[in-house]
mmCIF file with all atom_site columns, C-alpha atoms in Angstrom:
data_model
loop_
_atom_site.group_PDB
_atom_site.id
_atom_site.type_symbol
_atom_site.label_atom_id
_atom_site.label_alt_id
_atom_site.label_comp_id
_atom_site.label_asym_id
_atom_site.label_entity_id
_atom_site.label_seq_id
_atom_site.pdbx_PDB_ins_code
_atom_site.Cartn_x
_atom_site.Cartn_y
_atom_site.Cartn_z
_atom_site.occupancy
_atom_site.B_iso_or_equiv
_atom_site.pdbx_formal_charge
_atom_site.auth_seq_id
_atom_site.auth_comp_id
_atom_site.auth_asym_id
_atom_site.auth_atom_id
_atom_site.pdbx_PDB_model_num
ATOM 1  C CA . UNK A 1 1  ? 51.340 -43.231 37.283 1.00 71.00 ? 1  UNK A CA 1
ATOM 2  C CA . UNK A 1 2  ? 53.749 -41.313 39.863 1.00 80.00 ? 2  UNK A CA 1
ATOM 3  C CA . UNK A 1 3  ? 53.182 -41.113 43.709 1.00 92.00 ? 3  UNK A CA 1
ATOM 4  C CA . UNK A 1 4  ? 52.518 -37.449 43.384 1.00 94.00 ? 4  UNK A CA 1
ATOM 5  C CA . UNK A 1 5  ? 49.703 -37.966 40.516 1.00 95.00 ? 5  UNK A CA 1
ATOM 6  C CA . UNK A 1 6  ? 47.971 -40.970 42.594 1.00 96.00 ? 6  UNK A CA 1
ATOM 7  C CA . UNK A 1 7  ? 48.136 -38.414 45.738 1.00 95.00 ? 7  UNK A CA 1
ATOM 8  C CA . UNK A 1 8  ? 46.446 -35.885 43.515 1.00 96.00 ? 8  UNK A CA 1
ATOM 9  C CA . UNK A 1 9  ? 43.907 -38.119 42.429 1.00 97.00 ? 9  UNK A CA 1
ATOM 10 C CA . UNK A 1 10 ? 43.052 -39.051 46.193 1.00 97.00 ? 10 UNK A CA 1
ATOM 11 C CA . UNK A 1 11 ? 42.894 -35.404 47.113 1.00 96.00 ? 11 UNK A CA 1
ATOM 12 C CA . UNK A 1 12 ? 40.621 -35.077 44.174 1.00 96.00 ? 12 UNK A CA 1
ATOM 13 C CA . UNK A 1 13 ? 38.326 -38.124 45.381 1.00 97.00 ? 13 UNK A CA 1
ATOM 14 C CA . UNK A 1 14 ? 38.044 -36.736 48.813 1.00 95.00 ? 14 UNK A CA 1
ATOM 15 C CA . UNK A 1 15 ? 36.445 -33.743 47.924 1.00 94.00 ? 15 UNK A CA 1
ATOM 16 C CA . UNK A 1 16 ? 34.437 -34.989 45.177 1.00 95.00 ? 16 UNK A CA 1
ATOM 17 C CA . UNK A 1 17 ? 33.010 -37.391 47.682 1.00 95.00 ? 17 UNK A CA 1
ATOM 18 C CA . UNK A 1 18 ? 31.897 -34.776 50.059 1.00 92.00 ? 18 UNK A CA 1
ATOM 19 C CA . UNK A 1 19 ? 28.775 -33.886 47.536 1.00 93.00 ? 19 UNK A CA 1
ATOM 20 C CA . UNK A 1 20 ? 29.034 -37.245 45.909 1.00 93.00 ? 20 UNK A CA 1
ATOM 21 C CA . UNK A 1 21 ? 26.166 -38.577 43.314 1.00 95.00 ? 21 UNK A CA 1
ATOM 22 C CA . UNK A 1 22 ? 25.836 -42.525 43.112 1.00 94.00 ? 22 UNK A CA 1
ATOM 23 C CA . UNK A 1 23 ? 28.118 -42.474 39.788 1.00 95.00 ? 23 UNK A CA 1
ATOM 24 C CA . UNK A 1 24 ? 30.445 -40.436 41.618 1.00 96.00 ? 24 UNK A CA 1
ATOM 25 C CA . UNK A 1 25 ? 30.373 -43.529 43.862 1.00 96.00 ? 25 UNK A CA 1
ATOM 26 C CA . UNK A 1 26 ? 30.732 -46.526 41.487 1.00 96.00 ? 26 UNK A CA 1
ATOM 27 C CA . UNK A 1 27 ? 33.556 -44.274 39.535 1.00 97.00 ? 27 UNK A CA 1
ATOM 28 C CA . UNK A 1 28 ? 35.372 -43.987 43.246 1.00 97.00 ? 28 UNK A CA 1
ATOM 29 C CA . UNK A 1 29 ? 34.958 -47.803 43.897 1.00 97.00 ? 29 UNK A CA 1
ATOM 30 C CA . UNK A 1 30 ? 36.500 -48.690 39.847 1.00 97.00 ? 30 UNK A CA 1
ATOM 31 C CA . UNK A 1 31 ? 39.573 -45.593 40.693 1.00 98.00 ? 31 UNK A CA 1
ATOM 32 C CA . UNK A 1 32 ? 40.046 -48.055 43.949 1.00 96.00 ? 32 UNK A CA 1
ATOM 33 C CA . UNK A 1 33 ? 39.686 -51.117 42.510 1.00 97.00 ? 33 UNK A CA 1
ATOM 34 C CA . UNK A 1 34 ? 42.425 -50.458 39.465 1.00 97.00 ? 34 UNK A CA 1
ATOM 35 C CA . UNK A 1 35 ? 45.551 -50.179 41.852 1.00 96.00 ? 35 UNK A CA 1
ATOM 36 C CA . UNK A 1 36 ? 46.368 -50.861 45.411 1.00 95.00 ? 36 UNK A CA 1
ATOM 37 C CA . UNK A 1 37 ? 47.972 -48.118 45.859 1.00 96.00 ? 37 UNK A CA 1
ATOM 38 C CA . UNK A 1 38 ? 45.025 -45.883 45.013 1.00 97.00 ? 38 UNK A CA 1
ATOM 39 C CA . UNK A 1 39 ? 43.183 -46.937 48.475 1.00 96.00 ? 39 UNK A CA 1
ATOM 40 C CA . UNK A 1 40 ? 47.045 -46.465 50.147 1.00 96.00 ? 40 UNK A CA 1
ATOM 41 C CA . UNK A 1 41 ? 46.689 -42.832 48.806 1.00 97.00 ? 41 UNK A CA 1
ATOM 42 C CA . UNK A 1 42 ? 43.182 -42.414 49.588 1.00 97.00 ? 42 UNK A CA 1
ATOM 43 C CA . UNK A 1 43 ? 43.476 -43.512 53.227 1.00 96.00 ? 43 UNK A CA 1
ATOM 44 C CA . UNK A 1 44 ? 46.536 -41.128 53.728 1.00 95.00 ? 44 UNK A CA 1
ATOM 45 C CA . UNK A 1 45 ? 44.952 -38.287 52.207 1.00 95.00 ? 45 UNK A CA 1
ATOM 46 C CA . UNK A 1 46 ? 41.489 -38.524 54.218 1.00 94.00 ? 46 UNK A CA 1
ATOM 47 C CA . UNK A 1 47 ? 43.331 -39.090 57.491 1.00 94.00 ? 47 UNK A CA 1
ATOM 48 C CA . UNK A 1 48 ? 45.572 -35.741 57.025 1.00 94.00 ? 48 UNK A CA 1
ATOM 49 C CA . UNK A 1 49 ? 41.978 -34.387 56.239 1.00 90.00 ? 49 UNK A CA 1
ATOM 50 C CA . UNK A 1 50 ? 40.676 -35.541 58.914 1.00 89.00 ? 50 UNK A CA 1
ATOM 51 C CA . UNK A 1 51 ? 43.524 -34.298 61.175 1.00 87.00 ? 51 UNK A CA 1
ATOM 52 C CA . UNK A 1 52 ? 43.264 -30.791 59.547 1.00 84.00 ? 52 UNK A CA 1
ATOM 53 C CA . UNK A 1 53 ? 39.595 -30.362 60.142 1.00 79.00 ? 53 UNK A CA 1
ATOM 54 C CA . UNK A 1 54 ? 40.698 -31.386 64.106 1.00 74.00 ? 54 UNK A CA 1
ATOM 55 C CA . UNK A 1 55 ? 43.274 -29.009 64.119 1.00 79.00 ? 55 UNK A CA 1
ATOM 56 C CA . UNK A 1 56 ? 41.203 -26.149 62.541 1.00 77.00 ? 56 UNK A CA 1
ATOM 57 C CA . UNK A 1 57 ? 38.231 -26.296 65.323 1.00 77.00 ? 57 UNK A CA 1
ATOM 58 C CA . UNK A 1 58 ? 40.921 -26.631 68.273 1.00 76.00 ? 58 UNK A CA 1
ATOM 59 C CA . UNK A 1 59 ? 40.958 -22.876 67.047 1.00 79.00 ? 59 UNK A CA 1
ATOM 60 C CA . UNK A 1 60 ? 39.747 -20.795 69.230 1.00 81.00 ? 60 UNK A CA 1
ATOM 61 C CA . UNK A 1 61 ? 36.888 -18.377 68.021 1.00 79.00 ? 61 UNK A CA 1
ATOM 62 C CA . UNK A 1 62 ? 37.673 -14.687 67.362 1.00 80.00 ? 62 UNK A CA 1
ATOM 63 C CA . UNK A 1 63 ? 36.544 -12.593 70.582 1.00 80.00 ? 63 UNK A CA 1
ATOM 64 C CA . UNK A 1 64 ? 33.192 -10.647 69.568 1.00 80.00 ? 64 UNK A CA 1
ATOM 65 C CA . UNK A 1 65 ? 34.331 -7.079  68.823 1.00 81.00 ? 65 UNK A CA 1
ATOM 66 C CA . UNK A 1 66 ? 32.999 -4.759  71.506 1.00 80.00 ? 66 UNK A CA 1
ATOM 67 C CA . UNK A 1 67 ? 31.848 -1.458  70.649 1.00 81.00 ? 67 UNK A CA 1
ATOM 68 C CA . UNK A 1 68 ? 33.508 1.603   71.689 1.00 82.00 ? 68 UNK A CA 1
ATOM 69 C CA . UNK A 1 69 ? 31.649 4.730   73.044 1.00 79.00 ? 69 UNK A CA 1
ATOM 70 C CA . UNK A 1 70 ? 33.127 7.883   71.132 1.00 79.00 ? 70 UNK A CA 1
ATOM 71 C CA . UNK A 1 71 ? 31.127 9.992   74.228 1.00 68.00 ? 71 UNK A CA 1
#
C-alpha cells in the first residue's frame, strides 16, 4: 500500500471515529494493528486535525449585521 493510500485511510478513520459504533472500534484497532505505519499515519492525520479545528475557532466571529433605518 502507498503513503498516499495509508494517509487516506487515516483521514478516513478519523472521521469515522467521530460517530464511531463499537465495531467501528475493533475494525480501527485490527486497521492499526496490521502495519506500523497505519498508527504513523493516523497520529499525523489527527494532529493536523487537531491543529485545523485550533486554527478555525482563532477565527473571529462575523460582526452581527446591524439594521439600517431607510427613514
Amino acid at each position: 500500500m502507498t503513503d498516499v493510500a495509508t494517509r487516506e485511510e487515516a483521514i478516513g478513520w478519523t472521521i469515522r471515529l467521530r460517530s464511531a459504533a463499537p465495531a467501528d472500534w475493533e475494525a480501527f484497532t485490527s486497521w492499526l494493528e496490521a502495519d506500523p505505519a497505519h498508527a504513523a499515519a493516523y497520529d499525523m492525520v489527527t494532529l493536523a486535525d487537531a491543529e485545523m479545528v485550533d486554527a478555525v475557532s482563532a477565527i473571529p466571529a462575523a460582526p452581527e449585521p446591524v439594521a439600517v433605518s431607510t427613514d
